[in-house]
C-alpha cells in the first residue's frame, strides 16, 4: 500500500471509531474528508516528512490533521488512533472490517445486543438475536452472513478469471522481447485451479538483463520483491505476486514439470524415479550414480529434460495434462481422452436483452455461429427472477416465436428456444409443464434460497433433475467463488439421479461460478452422468469464458462422450427431443 493510502486508511479508521463511540458528527465528517483528500492526492506524502508548511498549504488540511500526518510519517503511527481503538472492546475493530458492516451498525450491535466480535456476530445470526433487533431487515442480515462467509474462505487467493488475463498479457509482452526464446506460465494457473495463490512464469532467454528489466519494470508492478540471475519476483497493484524463473533451454521440460506441480504430483514422480534407479529434479531426470551432490553440477548428462513428455516416457508413465496433476489424480492411470475448447460445438445457456443480457437474439446467434458452434440455445430468465427481468408466460410465448423466426432465417446454426427456469425453494419450477413442453430446451437453476440446509437442497435439486421436461441443471449449487458458498446437496445422490434420468449437470464456465466444481465433475463423470459446459453468456465477450469451464471439466476428467456440447448436432438434438 502506498503511504497515501495507508494514511487515508488511518483517518478513515479514526472516523469509524469516533462513529462507533458516538462522537460529535462534525468531528467524524472532518476526519472522513481528510481521508478522501489523502486518498486522491496525486503527489507522494512521503516527501512531506519535514514539511509542515507544505501540508498546511493543501486544500482541506488544517493544523490538527497536518500534525497527525507528520506524526505518522515520522513514527509510523497516530497516537489518537491507538487511543480510540483502546476505548472499544477488542473484537469490535474486526467487525469494522466486515464488508458492508458500517460503524453505525457496529455500534448498535455492541450497545443493543452485546455483539463485540466476529464469533458473537455469527452466533447472533444463527440464534435469531439479530432478527429480533428493530430496524434490522432480513436482507441486511443475509448480506452480513454473506460477508462473513466470504471472509472465512477468501484468504488471499485470486480467482482464475483475474489471474489468467494478467498472466497472458505479461507472457505476450515478454515473449516479444528480442532475447526471449520461450516463456509460459506454470503453477496452479497452468493446472487450471479455480483460485491462484501466485503466478509462476518460466522463461528461456538469451538476455537475462533485458528480461528481468522488462519484467520488474512492467507498468503494473508496485513492488519488486526480488531480482536475481535466475529468479525475479514482483507484486502487482491488485496484490498479485508473480515469480519469474529463468532456466536453461535444455532443461525447460524438467523445469516446466517441476514448477507446474502440484507439489504432491512432483513427489510421486520423484519416488517413481528413485524406484527406477533415477533421480528427478527441476533440471532433469538423471541416472543415479551414487555420488553426492546434484548430478547436473557434476556434468552428468540427463536421461530426459527438454520436454515433459520425454520425462513421463522415461519414467514409463502416461503423459498427464497439467489439469490432472493434483494429489487425487495419482500417476499410473492413463487419463484418457479429455474435452478441449475446440471440441465444444454448442452453447446451451445464454441470455439476450429480453432478460438481463445485452444482445438481441440475432446478434447472439451470429456470435455463436462466428465461434463455430452448430447450436445455440437462448435461455432467458423465468418470471420469478424479477431483478434479472425474467419473462412472464406471455412474454416467453412471444420470445419463443421470435427465436424460432431467427432460427429459420439463419443458415449454418440452429437457434433453440429455451429458458433458464428458476428452481424454487421447494423444488418446483417457475413455469407450468404445459409451457415448459413448448420449449426446445429447459435449463433449471437455483437462484434463491441458497442457504438452505443440505437435506432440503438435495430434495429440491433431485426434484428438478427428475422433472421429465428438464434437460440441464444450471450452476447446481449457486456458489460464487470467495463470496457465497451456495447449496451443499448430497452430490453422489444427485449424480446418480441425473444418470438415471438422462439429465445433464452444468459446469457453468463463468470463472466466478465454476459450478459444478472440479471435484463434483469427477463424481459425475465416474457415475456416468451427462455434463453440459456453458458460458451463461450475457454479452459477446462472455463466450471467451468457455476455457475456464473446459479447464474445470478436464480437472474432473470429462471426455467428449459425456459432454453434450461436444456431440454432433444430430446426437444433441435427438437427446433434447427425447425429453419432449
Ligand atoms: P498456488 O500458487 O498456491 O496457487 O499453488 P502452486 O501449485 O502454483 O504452488 P507454488 O506457487 O507454491 O509453486 C509452484 C510449483 O512449484 C508447485 O506447484 C510445485 C513446485 N514446488 C514449489 N515448492 C515445492 C516443494 O517444496 N517441493 C516440490 N516438490 N515442488 C515444489
Ligand atoms: Ca503459484
Ligand atoms: Ca510461486
Ligand atoms: Zn443464466
Coordinates of C-alpha atoms and ligand atoms in Angstrom, one line a residue:
X1 CA 0.0 0.0 0.0
X2 CA 1.3 3.4 -0.8
X3 CA 1.9 5.8 2.1
X4 CA -1.0 8.0 0.9
X5 CA -3.4 5.0 1.1
X6 CA -2.1 4.0 4.4
X7 CA -2.6 7.4 5.8
X8 CA -6.0 7.7 4.3
X9 CA -7.0 4.4 5.9
X10 CA -5.8 5.7 9.3
X11 CA -8.1 8.8 9.0
X12 CA -10.9 6.6 7.8
X13 CA -10.4 4.3 10.8
X14 CA -10.4 7.3 13.2
X15 CA -13.7 8.5 11.7
X16 CA -15.2 5.0 12.1
X17 CA -14.0 4.6 15.7
X18 CA -15.4 8.0 16.5
X19 CA -18.7 7.0 15.0
X20 CA -18.8 3.7 16.9
X21 CA -18.1 5.8 20.1
X22 CA -21.0 8.1 19.1
X23 CA -18.7 11.2 18.9
X24 CA -19.7 14.6 17.5
X25 CA -20.8 14.3 13.9
X26 CA -18.7 17.3 12.8
X27 CA -15.5 15.7 14.0
X28 CA -16.4 12.4 12.3
X29 CA -17.0 14.1 9.0
X30 CA -13.8 16.2 9.2
X31 CA -11.7 13.0 9.5
X32 CA -13.5 11.3 6.6
X33 CA -12.9 14.4 4.5
X34 CA -9.2 14.3 5.2
X35 CA -9.2 10.6 4.4
X36 CA -10.7 11.3 1.0
X37 CA -8.3 14.1 0.2
X38 CA -5.3 12.0 1.1
X39 CA -6.5 9.1 -1.0
X40 CA -6.9 11.2 -4.1
X41 CA -3.7 13.3 -3.6
X42 CA -1.6 12.9 -6.7
X43 CA 1.8 13.5 -5.1
X44 CA 3.5 11.2 -2.6
X45 CA 3.0 12.2 1.0
X46 CA 6.4 10.7 2.0
X47 CA 8.0 13.9 0.7
X48 CA 6.3 16.0 3.4
X49 CA 8.1 14.3 6.3
X50 CA 9.7 17.6 7.4
X51 CA 7.4 20.0 5.7
X52 CA 4.5 21.1 7.9
X53 CA 4.1 24.2 5.8
X54 CA 3.6 22.2 2.7
X55 CA 0.9 20.1 4.3
X56 CA -0.9 23.2 5.6
X57 CA -0.9 24.6 2.2
X58 CA -3.1 21.8 0.9
X59 CA -6.7 22.4 0.5
X60 CA -8.7 20.9 3.4
X61 CA -5.8 20.1 5.7
X62 CA -5.9 22.0 8.9
X63 CA -3.3 22.2 11.8
X64 CA -4.6 19.1 13.6
X65 CA -4.6 17.0 10.5
X66 CA -1.2 18.2 9.5
X67 CA 0.3 17.3 12.9
X68 CA -1.2 13.8 12.7
X69 CA 0.1 13.3 9.2
X70 CA 3.6 14.3 10.4
X71 CA 3.3 12.1 13.4
X72 CA 2.5 9.1 11.1
X73 CA 5.3 10.0 8.6
X74 CA 7.8 10.2 11.4
X75 CA 6.7 7.4 13.8
X76 CA 4.5 5.1 11.7
X77 CA 1.5 5.5 14.0
X78 CA -1.0 8.1 15.2
X79 CA -1.5 8.2 18.9
X80 CA -5.1 9.2 18.7
X81 CA -5.9 6.1 16.6
X82 CA -4.4 3.8 19.2
X83 CA -6.2 5.6 22.0
X84 CA -9.6 5.4 20.3
X85 CA -9.0 1.7 19.5
X86 CA -8.4 1.2 23.2
X87 CA -11.8 2.7 24.1
X88 CA -13.8 -0.1 22.4
X89 CA -13.9 -3.8 23.1
X90 CA -11.0 -5.5 21.3
X91 CA -13.1 -7.6 18.8
X92 CA -15.1 -4.7 17.6
X93 CA -12.3 -3.4 15.2
X94 CA -12.6 -6.7 13.4
X95 CA -16.3 -6.1 12.9
X96 CA -15.5 -2.8 11.2
X97 CA -13.6 -4.8 8.6
X98 CA -16.6 -6.9 7.6
X99 CA -17.6 -5.7 4.2
X100 CA -20.9 -3.9 4.3
X101 CA -21.0 -3.5 8.0
X102 CA -20.8 0.2 8.8
X103 CA -19.8 1.9 12.1
X104 CA -23.4 2.8 12.9
X105 CA -24.5 -0.9 12.7
X106 CA -21.3 -2.0 14.6
X107 CA -22.3 0.5 17.4
X108 CA -25.8 -0.9 17.5
X109 CA -24.6 -4.5 17.6
X110 CA -22.3 -3.5 20.6
X111 CA -24.8 -1.4 22.5
X112 CA -28.0 -3.2 21.9
X113 CA -27.2 -6.9 21.8
X114 CA -23.6 -7.0 23.1
X115 CA -22.1 -8.3 19.9
X116 CA -18.4 -7.4 20.2
X117 CA -16.6 -9.9 18.0
X118 CA -17.0 -11.9 14.7
X119 CA -17.8 -15.0 16.7
X120 CA -20.5 -13.3 18.7
X121 CA -21.9 -11.9 15.4
X122 CA -22.1 -15.4 13.9
X123 CA -23.9 -16.7 17.0
X124 CA -26.3 -13.8 17.0
X125 CA -27.2 -14.5 13.3
X126 CA -27.6 -18.2 14.0
X127 CA -29.8 -17.9 17.1
X128 CA -32.0 -15.1 15.8
X129 CA -30.8 -12.4 18.0
X130 CA -30.1 -10.1 15.0
X131 CA -33.5 -10.8 13.6
X132 CA -35.1 -9.6 16.8
X133 CA -33.4 -6.2 16.6
X134 CA -35.7 -3.3 15.4
X135 CA -34.8 -1.9 12.0
X136 CA -32.7 -4.9 11.1
X137 CA -34.1 -6.3 7.9
X138 CA -33.7 -9.9 6.6
X139 CA -31.8 -8.6 3.6
X140 CA -29.2 -6.8 5.7
X141 CA -28.7 -9.9 7.8
X142 CA -28.3 -12.1 4.8
X143 CA -25.7 -9.6 3.4
X144 CA -23.8 -9.7 6.7
X145 CA -23.9 -13.5 6.7
X146 CA -22.6 -13.5 3.1
X147 CA -19.7 -11.2 4.0
X148 CA -18.8 -13.4 7.0
X149 CA -18.7 -16.5 4.7
X150 CA -16.6 -14.6 2.2
X151 CA -14.1 -13.5 4.9
X152 CA -13.7 -17.1 6.0
X153 CA -13.0 -18.5 2.6
X154 CA -11.5 -15.7 0.7
X155 CA -7.9 -15.6 2.1
X156 CA -5.6 -14.1 -0.5
X157 CA -6.3 -16.5 -3.4
X158 CA -7.2 -14.9 -6.6
X159 CA -9.9 -16.1 -9.0
X160 CA -8.6 -17.7 -12.2
X161 CA -10.6 -15.3 -14.3
X162 CA -8.5 -12.4 -12.9
X163 CA -5.1 -14.2 -12.8
X164 CA -5.3 -15.7 -16.3
X165 CA -5.6 -12.5 -18.4
X166 CA -2.9 -10.9 -16.2
X167 CA -0.5 -13.8 -16.9
X168 CA -1.3 -14.0 -20.6
X169 CA -0.8 -10.3 -21.1
X170 CA 2.6 -10.4 -19.4
X171 CA 3.7 -13.5 -21.2
X172 CA 2.8 -11.9 -24.6
X173 CA 4.7 -8.8 -23.8
X174 CA 7.8 -10.6 -22.5
X175 CA 7.7 -13.1 -25.4
X176 CA 8.0 -10.1 -27.8
X177 CA 11.4 -9.2 -26.4
X178 CA 14.3 -9.9 -28.7
X179 CA 16.2 -12.2 -26.2
X180 CA 13.2 -14.3 -25.1
X181 CA 13.2 -17.8 -26.6
X182 CA 10.4 -19.3 -24.6
X183 CA 8.1 -18.1 -21.9
X184 CA 5.0 -19.6 -20.3
X185 CA 3.0 -19.7 -17.1
X186 CA 3.2 -22.8 -14.8
X187 CA 1.9 -23.5 -11.3
X188 CA -1.7 -23.7 -10.2
X189 CA -2.7 -21.4 -13.1
X190 CA -1.5 -24.0 -15.7
X191 CA -3.2 -26.7 -13.8
X192 CA -6.4 -24.7 -14.1
X193 CA -7.3 -24.4 -10.4
X194 CA -10.2 -22.1 -9.7
X195 CA -8.1 -19.9 -7.4
X196 CA -4.5 -19.0 -7.7
X197 CA -2.1 -18.2 -4.8
X198 CA 0.6 -16.6 -7.0
X199 CA 1.5 -16.7 -10.7
X200 CA 4.6 -18.6 -11.8
X201 CA 6.3 -17.8 -15.0
X202 CA 9.1 -19.8 -16.6
X203 CA 11.4 -18.5 -19.4
X204 CA 14.4 -19.2 -21.5
X205 CA 16.2 -16.1 -22.6
X206 CA 19.5 -15.1 -24.3
X207 CA 19.4 -11.8 -22.4
X208 CA 18.7 -12.1 -18.7
X209 CA 19.2 -8.4 -18.1
X210 CA 16.7 -7.5 -20.7
X211 CA 14.0 -9.9 -19.5
X212 CA 14.5 -9.1 -15.8
X213 CA 14.3 -5.4 -16.5
X214 CA 11.2 -5.6 -18.6
X215 CA 9.6 -7.8 -16.0
X216 CA 10.4 -5.8 -12.9
X217 CA 9.7 -2.5 -14.7
X218 CA 6.3 -3.5 -16.1
X219 CA 3.8 -0.7 -15.5
X220 CA 1.5 -2.6 -13.2
X221 CA 4.3 -3.6 -10.8
X222 CA 4.0 -1.8 -7.4
X223 CA 6.9 -3.6 -5.6
X224 CA 9.9 -5.6 -6.7
X225 CA 10.3 -8.4 -4.2
X226 CA 13.4 -10.0 -5.6
X227 CA 15.7 -9.6 -8.6
X228 CA 18.4 -12.2 -9.2
X229 CA 20.2 -14.0 -12.0
X230 CA 17.6 -16.9 -12.2
X231 CA 14.6 -15.6 -10.3
X232 CA 12.6 -12.3 -10.0
X233 CA 9.5 -11.7 -8.0
X234 CA 7.2 -8.7 -8.1
X235 CA 3.8 -7.6 -6.7
X236 CA 1.2 -6.0 -8.9
X237 CA -1.4 -3.5 -7.9
X238 CA -4.2 -6.0 -7.2
X239 CA -1.9 -7.7 -4.7
X240 CA -0.9 -10.4 -7.1
X241 CA 2.5 -11.9 -6.7
X242 CA 4.4 -13.1 -9.8
X243 CA 7.5 -15.2 -9.8
X244 CA 9.6 -15.3 -13.0
X245 CA 12.2 -18.1 -13.2
X246 CA 14.8 -18.1 -16.0
X247 CA 16.1 -21.6 -16.9
X248 CA 18.4 -23.3 -19.5
X249 CA 16.9 -24.2 -22.8
X250 CA 17.8 -27.9 -22.4
X251 CA 16.1 -28.1 -19.0
X252 CA 12.9 -26.4 -19.9
X253 CA 10.7 -29.5 -19.8
X254 CA 12.0 -30.5 -16.4
X255 CA 11.6 -27.0 -15.0
X256 CA 8.1 -26.7 -16.5
X257 CA 7.2 -30.0 -14.9
X258 CA 8.6 -29.1 -11.6
X259 CA 7.1 -25.6 -11.4
X260 CA 3.7 -26.7 -12.7
X261 CA 3.4 -29.1 -9.8
X262 CA 1.4 -29.9 -7.9
X263 CA 3.9 -30.5 -5.2
X264 CA 2.3 -33.8 -4.5
X265 CA 2.5 -34.9 -8.1
X266 CA 6.2 -34.0 -8.1
X267 CA 6.7 -36.1 -5.0
X268 CA 5.0 -39.1 -6.6
X269 CA 7.2 -38.7 -9.8
X270 CA 10.4 -38.3 -7.8
X271 CA 9.6 -41.5 -5.8
X272 CA 8.9 -43.3 -9.0
X273 CA 12.2 -42.1 -10.4
X274 CA 14.1 -43.5 -7.4
X275 CA 12.4 -46.9 -7.8
X276 CA 13.7 -46.9 -11.4
X277 CA 17.3 -46.0 -10.3
X278 CA 16.9 -42.4 -11.5
X279 CA 16.9 -39.0 -9.9
X280 CA 14.4 -36.3 -10.8
X281 CA 14.7 -32.6 -10.1
X282 CA 14.0 -29.3 -11.7
X283 CA 17.0 -29.7 -14.1
X284 CA 16.1 -33.1 -15.5
X285 CA 15.8 -36.9 -15.0
X286 CA 19.3 -38.3 -14.3
X287 CA 20.8 -41.7 -13.9
X288 CA 21.6 -42.3 -10.2
X289 CA 25.4 -42.8 -9.9
X290 CA 25.6 -42.9 -6.1
X291 CA 27.7 -39.8 -5.9
X292 CA 26.8 -36.9 -3.6
X293 CA 25.8 -33.5 -4.9
X294 CA 23.5 -32.8 -7.8
X295 CA 24.1 -34.7 -11.0
X296 CA 23.8 -31.6 -13.1
X297 CA 26.6 -29.9 -11.1
X298 CA 28.9 -32.9 -11.9
X299 CA 28.1 -32.6 -15.6
X300 CA 26.1 -35.9 -15.7
X301 CA 24.0 -35.9 -18.9
X302 CA 20.3 -36.2 -18.2
X303 CA 18.2 -39.2 -19.4
X304 CA 15.4 -36.7 -20.2
X305 CA 15.0 -33.0 -19.6
X306 CA 13.9 -30.9 -22.6
X307 CA 10.2 -31.8 -22.7
X308 CA 7.7 -33.0 -20.1
X309 CA 6.6 -35.8 -22.5
X310 CA 10.1 -37.2 -22.6
X311 CA 10.3 -37.4 -18.8
X312 CA 7.0 -39.2 -18.4
X313 CA 8.1 -41.5 -21.1
X314 CA 11.4 -42.3 -19.5
X315 CA 9.5 -43.0 -16.2
X316 CA 7.3 -45.4 -18.2
X317 CA 4.2 -43.3 -17.3
X318 CA 1.4 -42.0 -19.5
X319 CA 1.5 -38.2 -20.1
X320 CA -0.6 -36.3 -17.6
X321 CA -2.0 -33.0 -18.7
X322 CA -1.5 -30.2 -16.2
X323 CA -5.1 -30.3 -15.1
X324 CA -4.6 -33.9 -13.9
X325 CA -1.6 -33.3 -11.7
X326 CA -3.3 -33.0 -8.3
X327 CA -2.7 -35.3 -5.5
X328 CA -6.0 -37.1 -6.1
X329 CA -5.0 -38.0 -9.6
X330 CA -2.2 -40.4 -9.0
X331 CA 0.3 -41.1 -11.7
X332 CA -0.2 -44.5 -13.1
X333 CA -3.7 -44.4 -14.5
X334 CA -3.9 -43.2 -18.1
X335 CA -6.1 -40.0 -18.2
X336 CA -7.9 -41.0 -21.4
X337 CA -9.3 -38.5 -23.9
X338 CA -10.5 -35.2 -22.4
X339 CA -12.7 -32.4 -23.8
X340 CA -10.9 -29.3 -25.1
X341 CA -12.1 -25.9 -26.2
X342 CA -12.2 -26.9 -29.9
X343 CA -14.4 -29.9 -29.2
X344 CA -17.2 -27.7 -27.8
X345 CA -19.8 -27.1 -30.6
X346 CA -22.9 -26.0 -28.7
X347 CA -23.8 -23.3 -26.2
X348 CA -26.9 -24.3 -24.2
X349 CA -27.2 -21.5 -21.7
X350 CA -27.3 -17.9 -22.8
X351 CA -29.2 -14.6 -22.3
X352 CA -30.5 -11.9 -24.6
X353 CA -31.8 -8.4 -23.9
X354 CA -35.2 -9.9 -23.3
X355 CA -34.0 -10.6 -19.7
X356 CA -30.6 -9.4 -18.4
X357 CA -28.3 -9.9 -21.4
X358 CA -27.3 -7.2 -23.8
X359 CA -27.5 -8.8 -27.3
X360 CA -30.6 -9.4 -29.5
X361 CA -31.5 -12.9 -30.4
X362 CA -30.0 -12.4 -33.8
X363 CA -26.7 -10.9 -32.6
X364 CA -26.3 -13.7 -30.0
X365 CA -26.9 -16.3 -32.7
X366 CA -24.4 -14.7 -35.1
X367 CA -21.8 -14.5 -32.4
X368 CA -22.3 -18.2 -31.7
X369 CA -22.0 -19.0 -35.4
X370 CA -18.8 -16.9 -35.7
X371 CA -17.4 -19.1 -33.0
X372 CA -18.0 -22.2 -34.9
X373 CA -20.9 -23.6 -32.9
X374 CA -23.6 -25.7 -34.6
X375 CA -26.2 -24.9 -31.9
X376 CA -27.1 -22.1 -29.5
X377 CA -29.9 -22.2 -27.0
X378 CA -31.4 -18.9 -25.9
X379 CA -32.3 -19.4 -22.3
X380 CA -33.5 -16.1 -20.7
X381 CA -34.6 -15.9 -17.1
X382 CA -38.0 -17.0 -15.8
X383 CA -40.7 -14.8 -14.2
X384 CA -39.5 -15.1 -10.6
X385 CA -36.1 -13.7 -11.4
X386 CA -37.5 -10.2 -11.2
X387 CA -34.1 -8.4 -10.7
X388 CA -33.0 -10.1 -14.0
X389 CA -36.1 -9.0 -15.8
X390 CA -37.4 -12.6 -16.0
X391 CA -40.1 -13.3 -18.7
X392 CA -43.8 -13.6 -17.9
X393 CA -45.6 -16.5 -19.6
X394 CA -46.9 -14.1 -22.1
X395 CA -43.5 -12.6 -22.9
X396 CA -42.0 -16.1 -23.1
X397 CA -44.5 -17.3 -25.7
X398 CA -43.7 -14.3 -27.9
X399 CA -40.0 -14.8 -27.3
X400 CA -40.2 -18.5 -28.4
X401 CA -41.7 -17.3 -31.7
X402 CA -39.1 -14.6 -32.1
X403 CA -36.3 -17.2 -31.5
X404 CA -37.8 -19.7 -34.0
X405 CA -38.0 -16.9 -36.6
X406 CA -34.3 -16.1 -36.2
X407 CA -33.6 -19.8 -36.4
X408 CA -35.4 -20.1 -39.8
X409 CA -33.6 -17.0 -41.1
X410 CA -30.0 -18.1 -40.2
X411 CA -28.1 -20.8 -42.1
X412 CA -25.3 -22.8 -40.5
X413 CA -26.5 -22.7 -36.9
X414 CA -29.5 -24.0 -35.0
X415 CA -31.1 -21.5 -32.6
X416 CA -33.1 -23.2 -29.9
X417 CA -35.9 -21.6 -27.8
X418 CA -35.1 -22.4 -24.2
X419 CA -35.4 -20.9 -20.8
X420 CA -33.4 -20.8 -17.6
X421 CA -36.2 -21.7 -15.3
X422 CA -35.8 -21.0 -11.6
X423 CA -35.9 -24.0 -9.3
X424 CA -37.9 -22.5 -6.5
X425 CA -37.0 -23.2 -2.9
X426 CA -39.4 -26.2 -2.7
X427 CA -38.1 -27.8 -5.9
X428 CA -40.9 -26.8 -8.1
X429 CA -40.3 -24.9 -11.4
X430 CA -41.2 -21.4 -12.2
X431 CA -43.4 -22.2 -15.3
X432 CA -46.0 -24.9 -15.6
X433 CA -45.4 -28.1 -17.6
X434 CA -47.6 -27.0 -20.5
X435 CA -45.4 -24.0 -21.2
X436 CA -42.1 -25.9 -20.5
X437 CA -43.2 -28.5 -23.1
X438 CA -43.2 -25.8 -25.7
X439 CA -39.5 -25.1 -25.2
X440 CA -36.8 -26.9 -27.2
X441 CA -34.6 -26.9 -24.1
X442 CA -35.0 -26.3 -20.4
X443 CA -32.1 -25.3 -18.1
X444 CA -33.4 -25.4 -14.5
X445 CA -31.2 -23.4 -12.0
X446 CA -31.4 -22.4 -8.3
X447 CA -31.1 -18.6 -7.8
X448 CA -32.8 -18.1 -4.4
X449 CA -32.8 -19.7 -1.0
X450 CA -29.1 -20.6 -1.5
X451 CA -28.6 -21.0 2.3
X452 CA -31.0 -24.0 2.5
X453 CA -29.8 -26.9 4.7
X454 CA -28.3 -29.8 2.7
X455 CA -31.2 -32.1 3.1
X456 CA -33.7 -29.6 1.7
X457 CA -31.2 -28.6 -1.1
X458 CA -30.9 -32.3 -2.0
X459 CA -34.6 -32.8 -2.2
X460 CA -35.0 -29.6 -4.2
X461 CA -32.4 -30.4 -6.8
X462 CA -33.5 -34.1 -7.1
X463 CA -37.0 -32.9 -7.9
X464 CA -35.6 -30.7 -10.7
X465 CA -33.3 -33.5 -12.0
X466 CA -36.2 -35.9 -12.2
X467 CA -38.6 -33.5 -13.9
X468 CA -39.2 -35.1 -17.3
X469 CA -39.1 -31.8 -19.2
X470 CA -35.7 -30.6 -17.7
X471 CA -32.5 -31.1 -19.8
X472 CA -29.9 -29.4 -17.8
X473 CA -29.4 -28.3 -14.1
X474 CA -27.7 -24.9 -14.4
X475 CA -25.0 -23.9 -11.8
X476 CA -26.3 -26.6 -9.4
X477 CA -25.0 -25.2 -6.1
X478 CA -25.3 -21.5 -6.9
X479 CA -22.0 -20.7 -5.3
X480 CA -20.0 -17.6 -6.1
X481 CA -16.3 -18.3 -5.5
X482 CA -14.9 -16.5 -2.5
X483 CA -18.2 -14.8 -1.9
X484 CA -21.1 -17.2 -1.4
X485 CA -20.9 -20.9 -0.5
X486 CA -24.2 -21.9 -2.2
X487 CA -26.0 -25.1 -1.6
X488 CA -24.3 -28.2 -0.3
X489 CA -26.5 -31.0 -1.6
X490 CA -25.7 -34.7 -1.4
X491 CA -23.7 -34.8 -4.7
X492 CA -23.4 -38.6 -5.0
X493 CA -27.2 -38.8 -4.8
X494 CA -27.6 -36.0 -7.4
X495 CA -25.3 -37.5 -9.9
X496 CA -26.9 -40.9 -9.5
X497 CA -30.3 -39.5 -10.2
X498 CA -29.0 -37.4 -13.1
X499 CA -27.6 -40.5 -14.7
X500 CA -30.9 -42.4 -14.3
X501 CA -33.0 -39.6 -15.7
X502 CA -30.5 -38.7 -18.5
X503 CA -30.4 -35.1 -17.2
X504 CA -27.2 -33.2 -17.7
X505 CA -25.5 -31.2 -14.9
X506 CA -23.9 -28.0 -15.9
X507 CA -20.4 -26.7 -15.5
X508 CA -21.1 -23.0 -15.5
X509 CA -17.9 -21.6 -17.1
X510 CA -18.1 -18.2 -15.6
X511 CA -14.9 -18.0 -13.5
X512 CA -16.9 -16.6 -10.6
X513 CA -19.0 -19.7 -10.5
X514 CA -17.3 -22.8 -11.9
X515 CA -20.3 -24.7 -10.7
X516 CA -20.1 -27.8 -10.8
X517 CA -16.6 -27.6 -9.4
X518 CA -13.8 -29.9 -10.4
X519 CA -14.4 -32.5 -7.7
X520 CA -18.1 -32.6 -8.4
X521 CA -17.3 -33.1 -12.1
X522 CA -15.2 -36.1 -11.2
X523 CA -18.0 -37.6 -9.2
X524 CA -20.4 -37.0 -12.1
X525 CA -18.0 -38.5 -14.7
X526 CA -17.4 -41.6 -12.6
X527 CA -21.2 -42.0 -12.1
X528 CA -21.6 -41.9 -15.9
X529 CA -23.7 -38.8 -15.9
X530 CA -24.0 -36.2 -18.7
X531 CA -22.3 -32.9 -18.3
X532 CA -23.0 -29.6 -20.1
X533 CA -20.4 -26.9 -20.2
X534 CA -22.0 -23.5 -20.7
X535 CA -20.8 -19.9 -20.5
X536 CA -24.1 -18.4 -19.4
X537 CA -23.3 -15.6 -21.9
X538 CA -24.9 -12.2 -21.3
X539 CA -22.7 -10.5 -23.9
X540 CA -20.4 -11.4 -26.8
X541 CA -17.2 -11.5 -24.8
X542 CA -18.7 -14.0 -22.4
X543 CA -18.2 -16.7 -25.0
X544 CA -14.5 -16.4 -24.2
X545 CA -15.2 -17.7 -20.7
X546 CA -15.6 -21.2 -22.1
X547 CA -11.9 -22.0 -21.5
X548 CA -12.5 -21.9 -17.7
X549 CA -15.3 -24.3 -17.9
X550 CA -13.2 -26.6 -20.0
X551 CA -10.3 -26.4 -17.6
X552 CA -12.7 -27.4 -14.8
X553 CA -14.1 -30.2 -16.9
X554 CA -10.6 -31.6 -17.6
X555 CA -9.7 -31.4 -13.9
X556 CA -12.8 -33.6 -13.5
X557 CA -11.6 -35.9 -16.3
X558 CA -14.5 -35.2 -18.6
X559 CA -14.3 -36.8 -22.0
X560 CA -16.2 -35.7 -25.1
X561 CA -18.7 -38.7 -25.0
X562 CA -20.2 -37.5 -21.7
X563 CA -20.2 -33.8 -22.7
X564 CA -23.4 -32.9 -24.6
X565 CA -21.8 -29.8 -26.0
X566 CA -19.2 -31.9 -27.8
X567 CA -21.8 -34.1 -29.5
X568 CA -22.7 -33.7 -33.2
X569 CA -25.8 -31.6 -33.9
X570 CA -27.7 -34.8 -34.7
X571 CA -26.9 -36.5 -31.5
X572 CA -27.5 -33.4 -29.4
X573 CA -30.9 -32.7 -30.9
X574 CA -32.0 -36.3 -30.5
X575 CA -31.3 -36.1 -26.8
X576 CA -33.2 -32.8 -26.5
X577 CA -36.1 -34.4 -28.4
X578 CA -36.1 -37.4 -26.1
X579 CA -37.4 -35.2 -23.3
X580 CA -40.3 -33.8 -25.3
Ligands
LIG1 P1 -0.6 -21.6 -5.6 O1 0.4 -20.7 -6.1 O2 -0.8 -21.7 -4.1 O3 -1.9 -21.5 -6.3 O4 -0.1 -23.1 -6.0 P2 1.1 -23.6 -6.9 O5 0.9 -25.0 -7.2 O6 1.3 -22.7 -8.0 O7 2.3 -23.5 -5.9 P3 3.6 -22.6 -5.8 O8 3.4 -21.3 -6.5 O9 4.0 -22.5 -4.4 O10 4.7 -23.4 -6.5 C1 4.7 -23.7 -7.9 C2 5.1 -25.1 -8.1 O11 6.5 -25.3 -7.8 C3 4.3 -26.1 -7.3 O12 3.1 -26.4 -7.9 C4 5.3 -27.3 -7.3 C5 6.6 -26.6 -7.3 N1 7.1 -26.5 -5.9 C6 7.2 -25.5 -5.1 N2 7.7 -25.8 -3.9 C7 7.9 -27.1 -3.9 C8 8.5 -28.0 -3.0 O13 8.8 -27.7 -1.9 N3 8.6 -29.3 -3.4 C9 8.2 -29.7 -4.6 N4 8.3 -31.0 -5.0 N5 7.7 -28.9 -5.5 C10 7.6 -27.6 -5.2
LIG2 CA1 1.7 -20.4 -7.9
LIG3 CA1 5.1 -19.4 -6.7
LIG4 ZN1 -28.1 -17.8 -16.8

